[in-house]
Each structure stands twice: as structure tokens, then as C-alpha cells.
XYZ file of C-alpha atoms in Angstrom:
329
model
C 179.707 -7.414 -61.239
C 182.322 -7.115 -63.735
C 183.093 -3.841 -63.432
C 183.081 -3.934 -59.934
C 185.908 -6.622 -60.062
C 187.999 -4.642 -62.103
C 187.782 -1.516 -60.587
C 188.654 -3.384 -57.482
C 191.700 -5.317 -58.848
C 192.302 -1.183 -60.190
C 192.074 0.151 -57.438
C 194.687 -2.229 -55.350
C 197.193 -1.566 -57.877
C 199.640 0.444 -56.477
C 200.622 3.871 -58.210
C 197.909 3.185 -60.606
C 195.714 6.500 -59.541
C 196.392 9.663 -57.086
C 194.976 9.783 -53.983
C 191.928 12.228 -55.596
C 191.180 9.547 -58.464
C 191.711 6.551 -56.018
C 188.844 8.389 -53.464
C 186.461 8.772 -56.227
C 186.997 4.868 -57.336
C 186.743 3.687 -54.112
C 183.891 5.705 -52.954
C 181.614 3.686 -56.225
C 182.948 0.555 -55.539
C 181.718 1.289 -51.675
C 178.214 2.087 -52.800
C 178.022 -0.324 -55.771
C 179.085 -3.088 -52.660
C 175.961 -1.437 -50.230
C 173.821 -1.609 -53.598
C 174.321 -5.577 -53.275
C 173.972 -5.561 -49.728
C 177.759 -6.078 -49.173
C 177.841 -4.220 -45.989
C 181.228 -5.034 -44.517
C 183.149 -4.730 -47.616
C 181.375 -1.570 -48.391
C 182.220 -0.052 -44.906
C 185.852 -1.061 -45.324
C 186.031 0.682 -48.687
C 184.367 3.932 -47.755
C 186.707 4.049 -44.224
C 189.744 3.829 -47.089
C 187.775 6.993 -49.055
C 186.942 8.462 -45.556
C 191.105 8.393 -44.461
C 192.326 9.516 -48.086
C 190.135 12.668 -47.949
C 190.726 13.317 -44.309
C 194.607 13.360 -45.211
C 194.496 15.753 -48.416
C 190.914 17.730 -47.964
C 191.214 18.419 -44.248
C 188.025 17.034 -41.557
C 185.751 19.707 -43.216
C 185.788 19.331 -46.641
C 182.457 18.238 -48.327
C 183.675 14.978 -49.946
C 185.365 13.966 -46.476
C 181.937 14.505 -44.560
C 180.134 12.602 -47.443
C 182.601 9.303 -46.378
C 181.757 9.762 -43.209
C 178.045 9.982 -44.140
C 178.670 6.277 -45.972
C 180.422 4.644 -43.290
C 177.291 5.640 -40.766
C 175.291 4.253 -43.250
C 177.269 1.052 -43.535
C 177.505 0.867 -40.031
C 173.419 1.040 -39.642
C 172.668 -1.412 -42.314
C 175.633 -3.834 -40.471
C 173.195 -3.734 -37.268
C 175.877 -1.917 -35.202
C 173.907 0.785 -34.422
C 175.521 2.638 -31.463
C 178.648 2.907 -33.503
C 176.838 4.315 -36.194
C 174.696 6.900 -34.158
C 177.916 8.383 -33.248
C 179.054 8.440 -36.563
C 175.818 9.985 -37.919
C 175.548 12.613 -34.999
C 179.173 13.857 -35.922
C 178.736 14.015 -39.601
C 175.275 15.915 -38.964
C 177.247 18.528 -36.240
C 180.226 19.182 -38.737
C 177.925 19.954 -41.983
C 175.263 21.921 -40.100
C 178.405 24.349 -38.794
C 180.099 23.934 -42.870
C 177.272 23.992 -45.021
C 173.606 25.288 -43.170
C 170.909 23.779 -41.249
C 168.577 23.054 -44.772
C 171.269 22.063 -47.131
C 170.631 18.502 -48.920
C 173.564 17.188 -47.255
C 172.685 18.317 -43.879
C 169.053 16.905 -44.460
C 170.598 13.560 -45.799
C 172.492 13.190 -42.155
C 169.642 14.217 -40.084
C 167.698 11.652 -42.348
C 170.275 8.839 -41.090
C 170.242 10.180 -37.765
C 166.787 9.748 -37.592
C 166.817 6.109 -39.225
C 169.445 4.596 -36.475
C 167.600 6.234 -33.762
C 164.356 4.063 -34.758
C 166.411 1.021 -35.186
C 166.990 1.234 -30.933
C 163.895 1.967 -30.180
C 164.290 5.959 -29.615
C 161.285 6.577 -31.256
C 159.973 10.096 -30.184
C 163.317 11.268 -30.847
C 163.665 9.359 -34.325
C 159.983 11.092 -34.881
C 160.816 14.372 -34.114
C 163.685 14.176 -36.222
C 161.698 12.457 -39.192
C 159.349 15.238 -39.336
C 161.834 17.890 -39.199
C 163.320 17.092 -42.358
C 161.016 16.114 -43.819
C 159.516 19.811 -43.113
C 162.529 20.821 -44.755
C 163.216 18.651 -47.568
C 159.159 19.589 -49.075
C 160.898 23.041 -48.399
C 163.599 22.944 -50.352
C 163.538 20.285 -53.036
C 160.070 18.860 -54.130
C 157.199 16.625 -52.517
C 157.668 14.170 -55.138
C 161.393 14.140 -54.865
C 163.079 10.796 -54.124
C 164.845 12.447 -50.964
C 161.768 13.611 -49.314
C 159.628 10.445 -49.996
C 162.748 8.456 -48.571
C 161.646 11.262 -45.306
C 157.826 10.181 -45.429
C 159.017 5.949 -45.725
C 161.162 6.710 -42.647
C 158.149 8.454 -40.681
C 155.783 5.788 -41.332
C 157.868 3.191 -40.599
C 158.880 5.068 -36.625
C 154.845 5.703 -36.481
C 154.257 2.083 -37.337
C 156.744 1.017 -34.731
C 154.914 3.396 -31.790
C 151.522 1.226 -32.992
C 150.278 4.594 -34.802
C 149.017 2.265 -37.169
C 146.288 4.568 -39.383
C 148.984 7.757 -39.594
C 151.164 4.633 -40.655
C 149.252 3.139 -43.381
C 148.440 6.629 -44.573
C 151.815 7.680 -45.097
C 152.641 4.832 -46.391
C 150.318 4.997 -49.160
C 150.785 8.225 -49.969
C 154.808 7.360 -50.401
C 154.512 4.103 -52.522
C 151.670 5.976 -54.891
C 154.040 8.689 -55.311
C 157.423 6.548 -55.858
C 155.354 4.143 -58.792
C 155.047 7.547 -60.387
C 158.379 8.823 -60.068
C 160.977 5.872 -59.557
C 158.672 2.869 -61.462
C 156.834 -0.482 -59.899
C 160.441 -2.162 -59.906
C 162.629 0.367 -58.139
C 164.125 -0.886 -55.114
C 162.641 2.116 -53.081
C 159.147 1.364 -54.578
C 159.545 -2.496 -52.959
C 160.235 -1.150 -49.955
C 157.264 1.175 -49.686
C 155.008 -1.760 -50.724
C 156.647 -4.033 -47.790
C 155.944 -1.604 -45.621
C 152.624 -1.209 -46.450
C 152.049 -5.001 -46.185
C 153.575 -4.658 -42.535
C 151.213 -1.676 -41.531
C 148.506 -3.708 -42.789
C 149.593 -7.023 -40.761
C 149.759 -5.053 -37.747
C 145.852 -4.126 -38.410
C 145.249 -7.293 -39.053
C 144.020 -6.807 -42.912
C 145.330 -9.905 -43.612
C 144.392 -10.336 -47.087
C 145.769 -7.286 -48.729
C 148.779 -7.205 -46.758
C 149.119 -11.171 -48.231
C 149.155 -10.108 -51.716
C 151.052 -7.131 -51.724
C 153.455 -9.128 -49.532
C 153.594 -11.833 -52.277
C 153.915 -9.239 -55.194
C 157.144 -7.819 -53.209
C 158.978 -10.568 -52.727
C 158.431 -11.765 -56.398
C 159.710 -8.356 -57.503
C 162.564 -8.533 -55.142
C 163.750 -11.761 -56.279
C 163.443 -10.321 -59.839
C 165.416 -7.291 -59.248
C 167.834 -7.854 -56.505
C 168.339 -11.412 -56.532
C 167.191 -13.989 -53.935
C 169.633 -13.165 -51.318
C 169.539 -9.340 -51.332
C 169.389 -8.037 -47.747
C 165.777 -6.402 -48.991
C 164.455 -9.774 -50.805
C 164.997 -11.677 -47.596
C 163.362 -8.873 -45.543
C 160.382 -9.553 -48.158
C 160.759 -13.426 -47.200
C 160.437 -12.720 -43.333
C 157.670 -10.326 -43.510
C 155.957 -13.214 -45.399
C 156.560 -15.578 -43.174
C 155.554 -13.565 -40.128
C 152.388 -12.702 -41.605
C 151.239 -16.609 -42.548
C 152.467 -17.597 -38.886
C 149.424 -14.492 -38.240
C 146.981 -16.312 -40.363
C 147.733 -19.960 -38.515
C 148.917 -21.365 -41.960
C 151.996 -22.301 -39.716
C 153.784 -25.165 -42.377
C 154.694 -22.791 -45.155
C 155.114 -19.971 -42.613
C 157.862 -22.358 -41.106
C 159.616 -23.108 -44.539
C 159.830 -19.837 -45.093
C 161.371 -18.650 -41.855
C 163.711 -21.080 -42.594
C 164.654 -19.842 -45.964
C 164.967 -16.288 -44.170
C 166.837 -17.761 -40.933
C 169.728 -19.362 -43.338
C 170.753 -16.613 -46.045
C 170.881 -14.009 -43.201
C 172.865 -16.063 -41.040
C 175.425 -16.268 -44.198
C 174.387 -12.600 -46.114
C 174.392 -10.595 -42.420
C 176.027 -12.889 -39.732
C 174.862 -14.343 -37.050
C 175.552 -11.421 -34.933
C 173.282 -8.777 -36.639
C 170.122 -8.151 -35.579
C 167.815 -9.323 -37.653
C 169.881 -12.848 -37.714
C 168.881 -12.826 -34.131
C 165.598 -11.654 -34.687
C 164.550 -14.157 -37.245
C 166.068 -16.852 -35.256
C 163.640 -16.444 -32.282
C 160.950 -16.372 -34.305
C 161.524 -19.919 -36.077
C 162.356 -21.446 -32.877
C 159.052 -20.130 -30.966
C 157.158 -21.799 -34.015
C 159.371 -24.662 -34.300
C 158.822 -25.388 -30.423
C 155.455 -24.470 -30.534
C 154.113 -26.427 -33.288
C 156.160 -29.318 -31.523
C 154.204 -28.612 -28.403
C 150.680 -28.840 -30.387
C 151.594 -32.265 -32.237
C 152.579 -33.665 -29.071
C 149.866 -32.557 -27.361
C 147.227 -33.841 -30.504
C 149.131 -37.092 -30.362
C 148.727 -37.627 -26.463
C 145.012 -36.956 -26.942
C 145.187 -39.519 -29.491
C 146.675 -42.073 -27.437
C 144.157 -41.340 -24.720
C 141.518 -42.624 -27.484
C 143.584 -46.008 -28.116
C 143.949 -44.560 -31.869
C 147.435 -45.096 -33.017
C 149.245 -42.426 -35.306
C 152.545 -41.414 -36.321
C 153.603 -37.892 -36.258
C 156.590 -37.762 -38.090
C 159.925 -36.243 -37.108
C 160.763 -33.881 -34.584
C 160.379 -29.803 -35.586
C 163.351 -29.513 -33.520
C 165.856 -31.176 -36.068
C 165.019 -27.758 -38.270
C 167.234 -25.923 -36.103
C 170.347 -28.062 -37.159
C 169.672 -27.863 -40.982
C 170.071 -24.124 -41.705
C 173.680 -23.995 -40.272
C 173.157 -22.893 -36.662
C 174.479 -24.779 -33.532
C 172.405 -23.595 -30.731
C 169.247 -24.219 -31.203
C 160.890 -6.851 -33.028
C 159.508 -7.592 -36.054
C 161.126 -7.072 -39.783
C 163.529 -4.190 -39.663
C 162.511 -1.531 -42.268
């Protein structure tokens, strides 16, 4: 975090680098900013890397279609997916016609492509795409390389979204056992594979295992990214989804809550998940309303007297929101 304040304070100094050198320092601050889950402020940088290129490397150039790559990518992980399907589909046009159809780059955009696709529900074409490159990438680089098992986590998770749930879990198993070899238990593409798993195994309802590797996640989440990282709080929402599943509704509930608050501050309340997560708490918040009403009016039928505590309701006012799809991989 140090560095990354300097090289910002750096980089706004003016005359302090050319426009090549100023490109280059922008374009890590940009991914060191997605790294943290800074979305916005990592789009805005890699738009500024994006225009400096355009202007002295021409539309073309590698490094200019590699800025464009990052803003798609910013764009998807901002929830503003129609935006960044366009950008993704132009990026992928202009390097299959400069560099060739099975280049890493090319494979990289079609990878994207593929990802924002998924994310609106365009799931044969997101499936097609999936299994194209990853065709390609076993082609060209390696099965175990982090590129092509980034291709199998992004095929599982479109099959797990269709409901083809034993493909899935498959896939899925295959990828995490191959990134704990290559990338380690604590790498941030390893966590991911094991939330998906948990998910796959939710939807099947294995309960138990997908508990505890749901619980080992999102304690290695908060120990490597922090306990606001866009990914950690994906951990906490899986979680809570999955105990809502197995009826233990009271810490399902605090932990919606937990997820409901950091991504209305860490994502807005605009993004998708936001809006996601906030249906789900208030269908359990009214719901388990509607059940202790309904246990107390039996109750009173019975001339037994009980309090019931305060309304569920009054949860919707303490996480910082007025009014009031599953997990996104």
C-alpha cells in the first residue's frame, strides 16, 4: 500500500515521466488497485494507460489492446456488464486480425469474453466459448498452466450455472487439485476454486462438505485478502446462503448481514451482487418475521404468554440501506 501511494502521488506529478514510462506506471498501479478489489479506481487508471497508448502506439499496437483488455475487465468485475461485453468483443476482434486466433493474448480476451457472457445469463454461448479456449490454451501452453486452469474454473462455473451439476463438481475438482499443486493452498485462484467447489456441492445438496470447505475459504480469504476483499465477502455470502440451506437461519442472517454492508460500501449499491445479496437478507429477514409471528399467534391461541423480541425488520436499517442468482463466481 505504500508503494502504491507513491507511485500514485508519482505518477500525478507533472513532467515527472514520458508518456511511455507514465503508461507502464499507470498500467501497475491499475492492476495493483483490481488486486485489492478497487474496481473504479482501477478502471479510471487503465482508461488513462488505454488513451496514452492509443495517442503514441496507434489502436493496434499490443500494449494499447492489453488496456483495453483491463478496462473490460474492470468493467466486468464493476457489474456493468453490457459495457464491458462490448469492450471485450472489440479487444478480442482487433487481436485475432493483429496477432492470430491461438495467441495467449487472443485466448486471454476470448477468456473474458466468455466470463461476461455467463455473468448475463448467455450461457450456451459463454460455454461454447469456455471450451474453445480452453481447447486451445491445453494446446498451446500446458494443462497445468495457470491460464488454462483459469479456462476449466470458468467452464465449471457456466456448467454449474445451466444445473450441470456432476460435469460441475468434476471440473471443479480437477482445477482446485491442480492449482494446490501449482499456485499453493493460499493463492487467491486456489480460494476461488475451493468456493466454487463448496457452491457445486450446495447445489447437490452435500451439505456437509460444501460447509467445511466453505468455512476453510473464508478463513483463508480473510487471511490473505483482508476481510473486505471483493473475494472474502463472496466467501461470506456463499456461507451464508448455504446455512439459510441447512435451516440454521440466525447465523445465516448475521452473516448476510456482514455480506449485505461491506458490498454496499466495497461495490455500491448499484452492482449486482449488492442487489443480489440484498434480496436475499430481506426474504429471510421477512420470512423468519413471518414464522415468529406465526409461532407467537399459535401461542396466544394456547393462553401461553411469550415475548418475541424485536422486529427482524429493524436489520434492514442497521447496515446503511434506506429501502428496505446466487454468488457471482
Amino acid at each position: 500500500m505504500t508503494y502504491l501511494s507513491h507511485a500514485i502521488h508519482v505518477a500525478r506529478l507533472d513532467g515527472a515521466l514520458g508518456k511511455t514510462a507514465k503508461a507502464s506506471l499507470l498500467d501497475r498501479i491499475g492492476r495493483c488497485q483490481a488486486s485489492l478489489g478497487q474496481y473504479s479506481a482501477a478502471e479510471t487508471m487503465h482508461r488513462q494507460v488505454h488513451s496514452l497508448r492509443e495517442k503514441s502506439l496507434g489502436k493496434e499496437h499490443t500494449q494499447t489492446l492489453a488496456s483495453m483488455n483491463e478496462v473490460g475487465v474492470a468493467l466486468e468485475n464493476q457489474g456493468r456488464y453490457e459495457e464491458a461485453e462490448s469492450m471485450n468483443r472489440q479487444t478480442l476482434a482487433r487481436r485475432e486480425k493483429v496477432l492470430r486466433p491461438e495467441h495467449p493474448d487472443t485466448l486471454t480476451s476470448m477468456s473474458n469474453l466468455a466470463l461476461v457472457l455467463g455473468s448475463q445469463g448467455k450461457y450456451q454461448e459463454a460455454e461454447s466459448m469456455d471450451r474453445q479456449t480452453l481447447e486451445r490454451r491445453e494446446k498451446v501452453l500446458e494443462p497445468e498452466h495457470p491460464d488454462t486452469l483459469m479456462s476449466m474454473s470458468n467452464l465449471a462455473g457456466v456448467l454449474d450455472s445451466q444445473g450441470k451439476y456432476e460435469e460441475a463438481e468434476s471440473m471443479d475438482r480437477q482445477t482446485l487439485g491442480r492449482r494446490e499443486k501449482v499456485l499453493g493452498p493460499e493463492h487467491p485462484d486456489t480460494l476461488t476454486s475451493m468456493g466454487n467447489l463448496a457452491g457445486v456441492l450446495c447445489s447437490q445438496g452435500k451439505y456437509e462438505e460444501a460447509e467445511s470447505m466453505s468455512r476453510q475459504t473464508l478463513a483463508r480469504s480473510e487471511k490473505v485478502l483482508g476481510p473486505e476483499h471483493p473475494d472474502t465477502l463472496t466467501s461470506v455470502y456463499c456461507l451464508a446462503h448455504l446455512l439459510a440451506n441447512r435451516h440454521r437461519y440466525d447465523e445465516s442472517l448475521v452473516l448476510y448481514k456482514r455480506a449485505c454492508a461491506a458490498y454496499y460500501t466495497v461495490l455500491g449499491k448499484g452492482h449486482p451482487t449488492t442487489r443480489a445479496c440484498r434480496q436475499h437478507y430481506s426474504k429471510m429477514l421477512a420470512s423468519q418475521e413471518y414464522n415468529r409471528a406465526a409461532l407467537s399467534s399459535k401461542i396466544r391461541d394456547s393462553g401461553v404468554s411469550i415475548h418475541t423480541g424485536p422486529k427482524l425488520s429493524r436489520g434492514l436499517a442497521t447496515i446503511g440501506i434506506r429501502s428496505s442468482k446466487l454468488p457471482i463466481k
